[in-house]
Coordinates of C-alpha atoms in Angstrom, one line a residue:
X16 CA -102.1 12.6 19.1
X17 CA -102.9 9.4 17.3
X18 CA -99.9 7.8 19.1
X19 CA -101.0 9.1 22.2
X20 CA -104.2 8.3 22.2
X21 CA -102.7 4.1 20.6
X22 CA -100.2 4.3 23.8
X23 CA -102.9 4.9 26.5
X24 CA -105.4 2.6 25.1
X25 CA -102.8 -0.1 25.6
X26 CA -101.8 0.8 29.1
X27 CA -105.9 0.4 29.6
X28 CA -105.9 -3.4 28.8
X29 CA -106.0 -4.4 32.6
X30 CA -108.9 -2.4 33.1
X31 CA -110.6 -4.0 30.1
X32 CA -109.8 -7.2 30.9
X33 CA -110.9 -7.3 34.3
X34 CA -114.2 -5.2 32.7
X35 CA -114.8 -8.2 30.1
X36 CA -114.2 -11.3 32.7
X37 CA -116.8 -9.4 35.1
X38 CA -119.5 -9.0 32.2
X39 CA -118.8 -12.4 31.0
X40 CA -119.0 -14.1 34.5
X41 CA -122.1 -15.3 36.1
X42 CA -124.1 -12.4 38.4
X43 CA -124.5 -14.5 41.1
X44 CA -120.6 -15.9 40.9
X45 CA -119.4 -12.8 40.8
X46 CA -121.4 -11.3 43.4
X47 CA -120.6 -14.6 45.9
X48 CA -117.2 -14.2 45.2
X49 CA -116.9 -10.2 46.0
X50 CA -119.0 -10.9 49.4
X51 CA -117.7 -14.0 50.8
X52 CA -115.9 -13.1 54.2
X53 CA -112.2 -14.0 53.2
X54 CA -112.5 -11.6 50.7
X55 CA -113.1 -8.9 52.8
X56 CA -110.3 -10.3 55.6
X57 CA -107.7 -10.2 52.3
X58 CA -109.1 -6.6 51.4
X59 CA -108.8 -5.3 54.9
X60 CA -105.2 -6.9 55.8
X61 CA -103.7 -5.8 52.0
X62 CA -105.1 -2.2 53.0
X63 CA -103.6 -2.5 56.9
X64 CA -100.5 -3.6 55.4
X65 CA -100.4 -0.2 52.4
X66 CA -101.3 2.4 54.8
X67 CA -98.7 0.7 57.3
X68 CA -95.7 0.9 55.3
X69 CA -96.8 4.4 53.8
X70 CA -97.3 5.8 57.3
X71 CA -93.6 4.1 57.9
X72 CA -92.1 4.9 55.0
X73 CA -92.9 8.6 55.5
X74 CA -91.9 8.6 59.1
X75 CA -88.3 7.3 58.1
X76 CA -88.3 8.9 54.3
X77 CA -89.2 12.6 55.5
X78 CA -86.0 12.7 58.7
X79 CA -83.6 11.3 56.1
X80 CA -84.5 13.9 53.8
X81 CA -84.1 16.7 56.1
X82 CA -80.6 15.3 57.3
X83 CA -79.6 15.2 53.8
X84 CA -79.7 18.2 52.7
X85 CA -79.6 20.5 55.9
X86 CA -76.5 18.7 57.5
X87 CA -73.0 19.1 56.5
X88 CA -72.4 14.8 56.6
X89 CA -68.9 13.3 56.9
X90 CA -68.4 11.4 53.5
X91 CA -71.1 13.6 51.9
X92 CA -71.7 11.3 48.7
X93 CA -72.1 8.4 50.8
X94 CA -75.4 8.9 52.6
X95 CA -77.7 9.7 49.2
X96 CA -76.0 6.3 48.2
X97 CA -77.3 4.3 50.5
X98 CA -80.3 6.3 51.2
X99 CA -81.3 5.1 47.3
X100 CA -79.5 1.8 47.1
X101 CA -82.5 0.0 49.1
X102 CA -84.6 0.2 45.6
X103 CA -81.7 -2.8 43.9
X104 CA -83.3 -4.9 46.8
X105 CA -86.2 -6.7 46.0
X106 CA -88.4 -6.8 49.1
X107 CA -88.6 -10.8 48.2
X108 CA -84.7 -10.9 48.7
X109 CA -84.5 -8.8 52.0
X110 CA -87.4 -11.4 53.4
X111 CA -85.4 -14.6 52.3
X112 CA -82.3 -12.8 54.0
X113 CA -84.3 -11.7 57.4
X114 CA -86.0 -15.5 56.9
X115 CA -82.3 -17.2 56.1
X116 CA -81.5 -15.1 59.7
X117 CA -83.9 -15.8 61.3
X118 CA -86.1 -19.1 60.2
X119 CA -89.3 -18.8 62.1
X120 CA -90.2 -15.4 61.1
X121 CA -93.3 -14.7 59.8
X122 CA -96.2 -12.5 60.0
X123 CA -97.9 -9.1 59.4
X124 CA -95.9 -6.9 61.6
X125 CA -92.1 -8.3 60.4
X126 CA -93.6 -8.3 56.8
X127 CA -95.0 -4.1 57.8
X128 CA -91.2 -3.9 58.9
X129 CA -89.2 -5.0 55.5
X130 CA -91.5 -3.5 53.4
X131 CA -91.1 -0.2 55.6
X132 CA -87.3 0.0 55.2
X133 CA -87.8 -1.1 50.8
X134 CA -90.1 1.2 50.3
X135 CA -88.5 4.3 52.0
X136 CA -86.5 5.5 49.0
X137 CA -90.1 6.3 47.6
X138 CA -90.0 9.0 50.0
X139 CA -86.6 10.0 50.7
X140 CA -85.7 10.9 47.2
X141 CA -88.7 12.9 46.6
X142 CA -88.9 15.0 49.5
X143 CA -85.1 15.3 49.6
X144 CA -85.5 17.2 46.4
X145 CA -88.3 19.1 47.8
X146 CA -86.1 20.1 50.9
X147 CA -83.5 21.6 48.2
X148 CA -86.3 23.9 46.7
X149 CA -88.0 25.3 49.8
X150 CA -88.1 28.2 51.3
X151 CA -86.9 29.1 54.4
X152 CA -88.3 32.1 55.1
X153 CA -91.8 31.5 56.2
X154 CA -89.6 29.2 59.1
X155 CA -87.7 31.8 60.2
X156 CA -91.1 34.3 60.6
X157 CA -92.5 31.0 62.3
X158 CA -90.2 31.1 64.9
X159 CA -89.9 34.8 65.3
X160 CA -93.6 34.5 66.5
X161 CA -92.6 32.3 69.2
X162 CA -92.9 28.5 67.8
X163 CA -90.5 26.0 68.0
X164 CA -88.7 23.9 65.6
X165 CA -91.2 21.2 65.1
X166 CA -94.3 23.5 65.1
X167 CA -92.3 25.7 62.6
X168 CA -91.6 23.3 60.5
X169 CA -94.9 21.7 60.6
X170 CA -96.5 25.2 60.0
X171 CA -94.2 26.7 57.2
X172 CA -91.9 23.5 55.6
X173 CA -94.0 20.5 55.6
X174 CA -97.0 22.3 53.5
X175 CA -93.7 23.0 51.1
X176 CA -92.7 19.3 51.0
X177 CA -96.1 17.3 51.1
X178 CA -96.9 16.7 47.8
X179 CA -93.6 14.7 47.3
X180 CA -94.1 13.5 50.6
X181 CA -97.4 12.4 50.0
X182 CA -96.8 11.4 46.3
X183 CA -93.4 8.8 47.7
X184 CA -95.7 7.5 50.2
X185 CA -98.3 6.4 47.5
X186 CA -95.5 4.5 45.5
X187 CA -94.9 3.0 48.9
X188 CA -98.6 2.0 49.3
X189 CA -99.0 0.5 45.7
X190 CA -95.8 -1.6 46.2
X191 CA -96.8 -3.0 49.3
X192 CA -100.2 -3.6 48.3
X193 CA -99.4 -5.5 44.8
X194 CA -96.2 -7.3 46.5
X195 CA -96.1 -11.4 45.8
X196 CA -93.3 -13.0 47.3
X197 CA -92.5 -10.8 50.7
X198 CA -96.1 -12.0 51.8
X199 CA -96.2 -15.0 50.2
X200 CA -92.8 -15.8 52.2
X201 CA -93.9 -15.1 55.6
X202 CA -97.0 -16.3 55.0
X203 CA -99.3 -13.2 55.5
X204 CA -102.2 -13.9 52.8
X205 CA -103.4 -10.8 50.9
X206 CA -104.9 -10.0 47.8
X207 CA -102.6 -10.7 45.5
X208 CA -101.5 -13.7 46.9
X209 CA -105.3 -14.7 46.2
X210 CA -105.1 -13.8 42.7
X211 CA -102.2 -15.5 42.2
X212 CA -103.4 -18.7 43.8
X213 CA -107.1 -18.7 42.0
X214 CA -104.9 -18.1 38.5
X215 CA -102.5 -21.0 39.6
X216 CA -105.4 -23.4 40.4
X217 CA -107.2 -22.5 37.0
X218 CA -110.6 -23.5 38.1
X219 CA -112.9 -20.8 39.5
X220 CA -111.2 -17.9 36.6
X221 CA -114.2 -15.5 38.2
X222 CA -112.7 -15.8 41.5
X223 CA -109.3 -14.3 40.5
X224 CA -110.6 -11.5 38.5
X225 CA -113.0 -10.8 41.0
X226 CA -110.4 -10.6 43.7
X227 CA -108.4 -8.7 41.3
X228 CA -111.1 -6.0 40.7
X229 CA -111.2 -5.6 44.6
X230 CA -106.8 -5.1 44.3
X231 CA -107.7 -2.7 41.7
X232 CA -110.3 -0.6 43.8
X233 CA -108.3 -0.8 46.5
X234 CA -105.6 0.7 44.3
X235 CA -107.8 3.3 43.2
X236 CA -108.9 4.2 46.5
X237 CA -105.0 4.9 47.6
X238 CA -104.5 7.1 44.5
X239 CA -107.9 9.0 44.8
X240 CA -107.1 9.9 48.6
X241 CA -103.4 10.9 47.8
X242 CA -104.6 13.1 45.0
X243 CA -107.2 14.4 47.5
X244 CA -105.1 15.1 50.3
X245 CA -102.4 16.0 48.1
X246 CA -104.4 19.1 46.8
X247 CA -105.7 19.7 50.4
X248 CA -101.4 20.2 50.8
X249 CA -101.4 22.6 48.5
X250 CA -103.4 25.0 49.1
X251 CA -101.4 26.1 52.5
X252 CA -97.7 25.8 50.7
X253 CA -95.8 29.6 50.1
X254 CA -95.8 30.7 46.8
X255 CA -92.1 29.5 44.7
X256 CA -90.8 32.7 43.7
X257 CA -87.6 34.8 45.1
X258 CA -87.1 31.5 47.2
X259 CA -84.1 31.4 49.9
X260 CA -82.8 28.2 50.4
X261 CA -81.9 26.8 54.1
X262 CA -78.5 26.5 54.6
X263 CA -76.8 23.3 56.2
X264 CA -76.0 23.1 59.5
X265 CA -72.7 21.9 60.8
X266 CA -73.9 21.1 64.5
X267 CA -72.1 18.2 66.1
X268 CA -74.9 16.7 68.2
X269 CA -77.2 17.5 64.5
X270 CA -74.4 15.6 62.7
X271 CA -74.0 13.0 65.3
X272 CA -77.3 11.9 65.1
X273 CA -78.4 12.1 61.4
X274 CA -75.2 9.6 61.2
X275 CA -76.1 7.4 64.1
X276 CA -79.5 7.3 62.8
X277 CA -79.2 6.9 58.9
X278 CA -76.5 3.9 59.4
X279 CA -79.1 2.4 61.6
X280 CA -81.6 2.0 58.8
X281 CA -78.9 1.7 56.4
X282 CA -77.6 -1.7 58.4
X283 CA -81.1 -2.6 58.8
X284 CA -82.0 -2.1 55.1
X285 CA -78.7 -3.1 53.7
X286 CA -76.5 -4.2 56.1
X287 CA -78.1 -7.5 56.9
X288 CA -79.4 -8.6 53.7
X289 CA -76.0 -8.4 52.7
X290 CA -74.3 -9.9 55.8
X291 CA -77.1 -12.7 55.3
X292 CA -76.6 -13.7 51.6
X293 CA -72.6 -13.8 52.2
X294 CA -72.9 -16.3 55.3
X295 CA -75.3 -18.2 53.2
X296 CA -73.2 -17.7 50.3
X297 CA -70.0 -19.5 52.5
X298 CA -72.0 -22.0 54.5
X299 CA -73.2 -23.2 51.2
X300 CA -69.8 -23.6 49.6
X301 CA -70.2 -26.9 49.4
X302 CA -73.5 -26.5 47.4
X303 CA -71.9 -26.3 43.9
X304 CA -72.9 -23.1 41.4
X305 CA -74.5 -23.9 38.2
X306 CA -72.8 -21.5 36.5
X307 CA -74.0 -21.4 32.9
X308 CA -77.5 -21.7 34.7
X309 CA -77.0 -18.4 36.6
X310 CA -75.5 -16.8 34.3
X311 CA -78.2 -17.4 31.0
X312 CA -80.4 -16.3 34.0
X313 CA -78.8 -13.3 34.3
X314 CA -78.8 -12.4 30.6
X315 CA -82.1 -13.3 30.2
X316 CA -83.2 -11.0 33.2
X317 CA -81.1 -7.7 31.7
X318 CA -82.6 -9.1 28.2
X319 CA -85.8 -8.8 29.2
X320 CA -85.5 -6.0 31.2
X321 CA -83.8 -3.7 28.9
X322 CA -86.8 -4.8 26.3
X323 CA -89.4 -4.0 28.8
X324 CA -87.6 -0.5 29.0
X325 CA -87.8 0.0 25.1
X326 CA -90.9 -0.5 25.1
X327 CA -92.2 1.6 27.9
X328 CA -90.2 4.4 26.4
X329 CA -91.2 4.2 23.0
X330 CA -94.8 4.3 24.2
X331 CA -94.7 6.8 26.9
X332 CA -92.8 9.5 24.6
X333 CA -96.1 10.1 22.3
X334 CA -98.1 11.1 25.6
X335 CA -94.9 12.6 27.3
X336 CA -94.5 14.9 24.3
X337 CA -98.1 16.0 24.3
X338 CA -98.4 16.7 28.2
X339 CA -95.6 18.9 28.1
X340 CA -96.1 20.9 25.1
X341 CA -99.8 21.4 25.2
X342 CA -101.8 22.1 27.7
X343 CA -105.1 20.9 26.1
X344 CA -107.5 18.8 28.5
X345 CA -107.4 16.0 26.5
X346 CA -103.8 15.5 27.1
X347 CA -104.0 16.0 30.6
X348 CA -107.2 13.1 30.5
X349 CA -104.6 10.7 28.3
X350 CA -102.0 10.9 30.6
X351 CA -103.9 10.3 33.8
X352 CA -105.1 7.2 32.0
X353 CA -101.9 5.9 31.2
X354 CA -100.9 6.0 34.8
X355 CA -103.5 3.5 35.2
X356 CA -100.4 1.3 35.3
X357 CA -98.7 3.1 38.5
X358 CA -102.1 2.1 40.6
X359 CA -103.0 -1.6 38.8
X360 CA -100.6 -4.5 40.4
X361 CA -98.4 -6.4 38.2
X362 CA -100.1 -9.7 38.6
X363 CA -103.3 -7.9 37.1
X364 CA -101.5 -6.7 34.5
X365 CA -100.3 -9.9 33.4
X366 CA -103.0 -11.9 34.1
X367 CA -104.9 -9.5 31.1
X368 CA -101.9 -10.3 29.4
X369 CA -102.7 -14.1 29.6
X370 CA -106.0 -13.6 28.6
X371 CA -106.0 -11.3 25.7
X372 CA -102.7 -13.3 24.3
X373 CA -105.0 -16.6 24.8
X374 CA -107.6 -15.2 23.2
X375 CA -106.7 -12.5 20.8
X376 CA -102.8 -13.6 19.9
X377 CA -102.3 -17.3 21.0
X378 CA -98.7 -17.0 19.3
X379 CA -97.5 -14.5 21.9
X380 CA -98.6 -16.2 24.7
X381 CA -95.5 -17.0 26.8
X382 CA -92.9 -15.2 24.6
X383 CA -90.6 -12.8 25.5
X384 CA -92.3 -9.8 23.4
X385 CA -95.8 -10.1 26.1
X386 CA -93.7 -9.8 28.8
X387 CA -91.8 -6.6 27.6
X388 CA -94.9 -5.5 27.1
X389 CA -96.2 -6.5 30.6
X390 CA -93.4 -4.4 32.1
X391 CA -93.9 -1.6 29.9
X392 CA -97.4 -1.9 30.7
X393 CA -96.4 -1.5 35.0
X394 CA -93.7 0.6 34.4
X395 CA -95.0 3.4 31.7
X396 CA -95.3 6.0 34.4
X397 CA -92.0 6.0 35.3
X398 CA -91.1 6.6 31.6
X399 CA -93.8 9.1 31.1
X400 CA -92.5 11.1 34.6
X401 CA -88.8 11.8 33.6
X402 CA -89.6 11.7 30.0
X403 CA -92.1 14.5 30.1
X404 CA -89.7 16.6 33.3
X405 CA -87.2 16.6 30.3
X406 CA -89.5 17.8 27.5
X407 CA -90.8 20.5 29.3
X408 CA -86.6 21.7 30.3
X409 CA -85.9 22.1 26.4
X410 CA -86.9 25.9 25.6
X411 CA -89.8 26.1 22.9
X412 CA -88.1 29.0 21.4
X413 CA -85.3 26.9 20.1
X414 CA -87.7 24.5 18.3
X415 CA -89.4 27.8 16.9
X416 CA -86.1 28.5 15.6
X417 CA -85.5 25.2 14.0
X418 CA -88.7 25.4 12.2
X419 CA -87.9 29.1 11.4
X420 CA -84.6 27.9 9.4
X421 CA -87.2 25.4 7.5
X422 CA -86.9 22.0 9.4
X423 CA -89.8 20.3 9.1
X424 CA -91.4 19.2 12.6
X425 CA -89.8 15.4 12.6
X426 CA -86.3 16.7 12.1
X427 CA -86.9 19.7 15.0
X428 CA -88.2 16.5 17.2
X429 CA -85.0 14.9 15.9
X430 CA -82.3 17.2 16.4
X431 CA -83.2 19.1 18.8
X432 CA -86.0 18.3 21.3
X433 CA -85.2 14.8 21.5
X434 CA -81.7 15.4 21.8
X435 CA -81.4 18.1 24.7
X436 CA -84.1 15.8 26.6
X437 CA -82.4 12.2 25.8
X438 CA -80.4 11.8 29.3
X439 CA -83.7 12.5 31.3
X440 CA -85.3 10.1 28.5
X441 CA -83.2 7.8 29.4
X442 CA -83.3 8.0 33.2
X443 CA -86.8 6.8 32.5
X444 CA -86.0 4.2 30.3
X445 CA -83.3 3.2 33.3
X446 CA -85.5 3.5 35.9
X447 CA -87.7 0.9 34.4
X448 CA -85.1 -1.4 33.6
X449 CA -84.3 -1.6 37.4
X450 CA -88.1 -2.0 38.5
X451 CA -88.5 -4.1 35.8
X452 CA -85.7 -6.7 37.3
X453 CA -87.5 -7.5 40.1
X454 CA -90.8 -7.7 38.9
X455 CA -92.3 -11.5 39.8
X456 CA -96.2 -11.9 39.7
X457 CA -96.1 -10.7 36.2
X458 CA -92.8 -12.7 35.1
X459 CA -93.8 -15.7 36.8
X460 CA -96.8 -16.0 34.7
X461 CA -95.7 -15.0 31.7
X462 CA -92.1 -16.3 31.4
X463 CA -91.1 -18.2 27.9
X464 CA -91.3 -21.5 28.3
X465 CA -88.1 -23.3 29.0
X466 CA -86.2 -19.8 30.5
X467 CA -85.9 -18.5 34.0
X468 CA -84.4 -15.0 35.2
X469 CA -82.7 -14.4 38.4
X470 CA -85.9 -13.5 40.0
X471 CA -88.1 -16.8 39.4
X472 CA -85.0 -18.9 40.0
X473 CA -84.4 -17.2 43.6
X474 CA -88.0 -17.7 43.9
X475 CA -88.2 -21.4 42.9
X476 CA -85.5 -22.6 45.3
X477 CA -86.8 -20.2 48.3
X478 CA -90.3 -21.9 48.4
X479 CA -88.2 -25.1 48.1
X480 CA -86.6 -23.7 51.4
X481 CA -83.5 -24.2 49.3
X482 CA -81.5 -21.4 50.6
X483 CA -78.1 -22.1 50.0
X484 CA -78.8 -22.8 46.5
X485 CA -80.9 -19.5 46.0
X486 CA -78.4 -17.2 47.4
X487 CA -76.1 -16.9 44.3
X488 CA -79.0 -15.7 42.6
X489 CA -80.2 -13.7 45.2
X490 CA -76.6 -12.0 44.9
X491 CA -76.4 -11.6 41.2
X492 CA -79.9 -9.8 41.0
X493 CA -78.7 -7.1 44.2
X494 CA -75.3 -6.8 41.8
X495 CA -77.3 -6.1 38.7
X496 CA -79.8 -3.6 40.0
X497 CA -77.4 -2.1 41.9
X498 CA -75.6 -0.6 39.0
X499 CA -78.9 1.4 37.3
X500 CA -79.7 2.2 41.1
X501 CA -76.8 3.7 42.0
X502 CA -76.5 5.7 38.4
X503 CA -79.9 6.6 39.1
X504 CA -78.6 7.7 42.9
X505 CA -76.1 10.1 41.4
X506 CA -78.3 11.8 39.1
X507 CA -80.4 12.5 41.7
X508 CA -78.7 14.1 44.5
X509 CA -75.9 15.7 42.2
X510 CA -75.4 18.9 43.5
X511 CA -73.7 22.0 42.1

C-alpha cells in the first residue's frame, strides 16, 4: 500500500506544481492571464482541434475494426500490421513529410487531417478487440424485426463496442490536444504551443502555468465527458455470458472494399510519409550523414527510452498489484489518480519537472534520471493498463497454494505472480518505450545538456527548414519504433 500510495503521489507532481505557481502568483496576474481573449481563441481552437480528430479517428478506427475481424482478408497478417504501424510515426514526422511534399501547407484542417490518420490506431486496436468478444445474437434478433444492417448494428453492436470506442477516441483527443510540433509546424497556435513559448521566453512564468492550468482543464473536461458518456454506453450493452461470436464473411464486394479502403488510409498514413522521407533521403544525397551524430542520437533516444520504461514499470506495479487484487475503494481512488498522467500533457509534466528539480533537487535538473522520470510520469497508465490486465489473468488460487506450501508472500510475488504476468508486464513496459521515443515538449526541455535524441535533432533541423538534413533522423526514429510497434502489433491481433 505504502508503495502505492509513494507511486501516485509522484504521478500527482504536475497537478501540484501547477497548484503552487497559481497560489504563489499574483491574483490579479493570474486572473488577467486566464481572461485575456487569446487565451480563450487557444482554448477553443486546441478543443476544435481534440474533438476533431476524436470524431475522425472514430469514424476511420470503428470500419477498420469491423473489416478486421469480420472479413476473411487476402494476406490476413498484413492488415492488423499496418492498421497499428501508424503509432511508430510521430505525428511531427508525418507533418515534415506532408510539409517536405507539399511546402505551403499549413493550417487547422490539414493539421485535423494528420492527426486524424496518427491517432486512429487509438481506436482501431481497441474496438477490434471489442469486435472479437461481441455478441452476435442481439444483431441477428435486430434484423429479424425488420432493421437493416446499420440500424442493427447501431441498435445491438455498437452499445457492445463503445466503451473501447469511446475510450480509443479519448487517447486520440489527449494526443491531439497536448501535441507540440504537428501544430507548431503548420503553424496552427494552440495551448501548448503557448506554454511552450511563455516557458521559452522565461519572463511572464504566471502566464505559462496559467495557460497550462487551462491545457489541464481542458484535459479534464475530455476525460470527465468520456467517462460520462462511457457509462451512458453501458448501460444499453447485452450482458457477456454464453456469447456467440460473428463469423467472417468471405463476400467479394465485402472483401473488395475493406481492401480498397484500408490501403487507402494505409498509403495516406504510411505510404507517403515513407515515399516522402526516401525522395528526401535521395535528393539529399549530396547532404553528407553525420554518422556518429545520428547514431549517439539514436542510442541516447533507446537509452532514455528504455529508462523511462523502467521506471514507469517499477512504479506502476505497486498500484497495478493493488487494483487487481483488491477491490477496496481506496485502490480504485489511487489508481484513478495516477492516471492523472494519461489526461496532463507532457509539456506540463515537464515543466513541474523544471520547477521542482530547480527548486527542490538543482542536481537533477537536466540529467538523464528527470527525464526518465518525466516519461514515466506521462506514460504510467500505460504501464499500470497491461500490468494490472496481467495480474488479474494469474488465478489467486495458485498464490493460495504457494503460501499454503509455506512461501512467504515476496517469494509467491516472485515466483509465481510476477512470473505468469511478466510478458503482459512487459508489453507495458514496451509500450512505453515506444511512446516514450517520440515524446518532444517534455524532452526538449529537459534534455542533458550537451545530448540530443533523434526527436530533438529532427526537430532542430525542421524549424531550420533543413529538410534534407533532418530526414536521416526522421528515418532512424520510424525504424526504431517500428520494431516495439510492430511486436506490440502481433500481440495484439494474434489469433488462435
Amino acid at each position: 500500500m505504502l508503495a502505492a500510495v509513494t507511486s501516485t503521489a509522484l504521478a500527482a507532481l504536475p497537478i501540484a506544481y501547477l497548484t503552487v505557481r497559481i497560489i504563489e502568483s499574483d491574483v490579479a496576474d493570474t486572473l488577467a492571464a486566464l481572461l485575456r481573449s487569446r487565451t480563450l481563441e487557444l482554448a477553443l481552437t486546441s478543443l476544435a482541434l481534440s474533438v476533431t480528430v476524436a470524431l475522425g479517428s472514430l469514424l476511420l478506427g470503428i470500419p477498420t475494426a469491423w473489416a478486421l475481424t469480420h472479413i476473411r482478408l487476402p494476406i490476413r497478417g498484413l492488415w492488423p500490421v499496418l492498421a497499428a504501424l501508424p503509432l511508430a510515426i510521430p505525428s511531427y514526422v508525418s507533418t515534415f513529410a506532408w510539409i517536405a511534399t507539399w511546402p505551403g501547407l499549413n493550417g487547422f484542417w490539414p493539421l485535423a487531417a494528420i492527426m486524424v490518420l496518427a491517432c486512429t490506431p487509438y481506436v482501431t486496436l481497441p474496438v477490434a478487440a471489442a469486435f472479437r468478444l461481441a455478441d452476435r445474437r442481439p444483431g441477428e434478433v435486430a434484423r429479424t424485426l425488420g432493421r437493416g444492417p446499420l440500424a442493427a448494428f447501431r441498435a445491438a453492436t455498437l452499445p457492445q463496442i463503445a466503451p473501447a470506442a469511446l475510450a480509443g477516441a479519448l487517447l486520440a483527443a489527449l494526443y491531439s490536444l497536448s501535441d507540440f510540433g504537428s501544430p507548431s509546424l503548420l503553424r496552427v497556435q494552440t495551448l501548448t504551443w503557448a506554454v511552450y513559448a511563455a516557458f521559452e521566453g522565461g519572463i511572464n512564468r504566471t502566464l505559462a502555468a496559467t495557460t497550462a492550468a487551462v491545457l489541464v482543464a481542458l484535459a479534464l473536461l475530455l476525460v470527465v465527458v468520456e467517462r460520462f458518456v462511457r457509462s451512458r454506453a453501458r448501460r444499453g450493452a447485452p450482458p457477456d455470458a454464453a456469447l456467440v461470436i460473428a463469423a467472417r464473411t468471405s463476400s467479394l464486394p465485402a472483401r473488395a472494399v475493406a481492401v480498397v479502403g484500408m490501403s487507402a488510409v494505409a498509403a495516406a498514413a504510411l505510404g507517403l510519409p515513407a515515399a516522402a522521407l526516401l525522395r528526401r533521403a535521395l535528393e539529399g544525397r549530396s547532404t553528407e550523414v553525420d554518422w556518429p551524430r545520428l547514431l549517439e542520437s539514436a542510442g541516447t533516444t533507446i537509452g532514455l527510452s528504455l529508462g523511462g520504461a523502467l521506471l514507469a514499470v517499477t512504479l506502476g506495479l505497486p498500484i497495478a498489484a493493488l487494483a487487481a487484487r483488491y477491490r477496496l475503494r481506496m485502490a480504485g481512488a489511487l489508481e484513478s489518480a495516477a492516471y492523472l498522467g494519461n489526461g496532463v500533457p507532457g509539456i506540463v509534466v515537464g515543466l513541474s519537472l523544471v520547477f521542482f528539480t530547480l527548486n527542490v533537487v538543482p542536481a537533477l535538473y537536466q540529467t538523464a534520471l528527470a527525464l526518465c522520470f518525466v516519461y514515466a510520469v506521462i506514460f504510467l497508465p500505460k504501464a499500470i493498463g497491461s500490468a494490472r490486465s496481467a495480474i488479474e489473468q494469474v488465478p489467486p488460487s495458485l498464490e493460495d497454494v504457494s503460501r499454503s506450501l509455506g512461501r512467504s508472500a515476496p517469494a509467491t510475488w516472485a515466483t509465481v505472480t510476477a512470473r505468469l504476468a511478466a510478458p503482459g508486464i512487459a508489453a507495458g513496459g514496451l509500450l512505453v518505450a515506444v511512446t516514450a521515443m517520440k515524446e518532444l515538449p517534455a524532452t526538449l526541455m529537459l534534455l542533458p545538456t550537451g545530448a540530443n535524441t533523434l526527436a530533438t535533432e529532427l526537430w532542430q533541423h525542421t524549424t531550420m527548414t533543413a529538410y534534407a538534413a533532418a530526414t536521416p533522423y526522421a528515418i532512424a526514429l520510424v525504424l526504431v519504433a517500428s520494431i516495439p510497434a510492430y511486436l506490440l502489433s502481433k500481440a495484439e491481433h494474434d489469433e488462435p
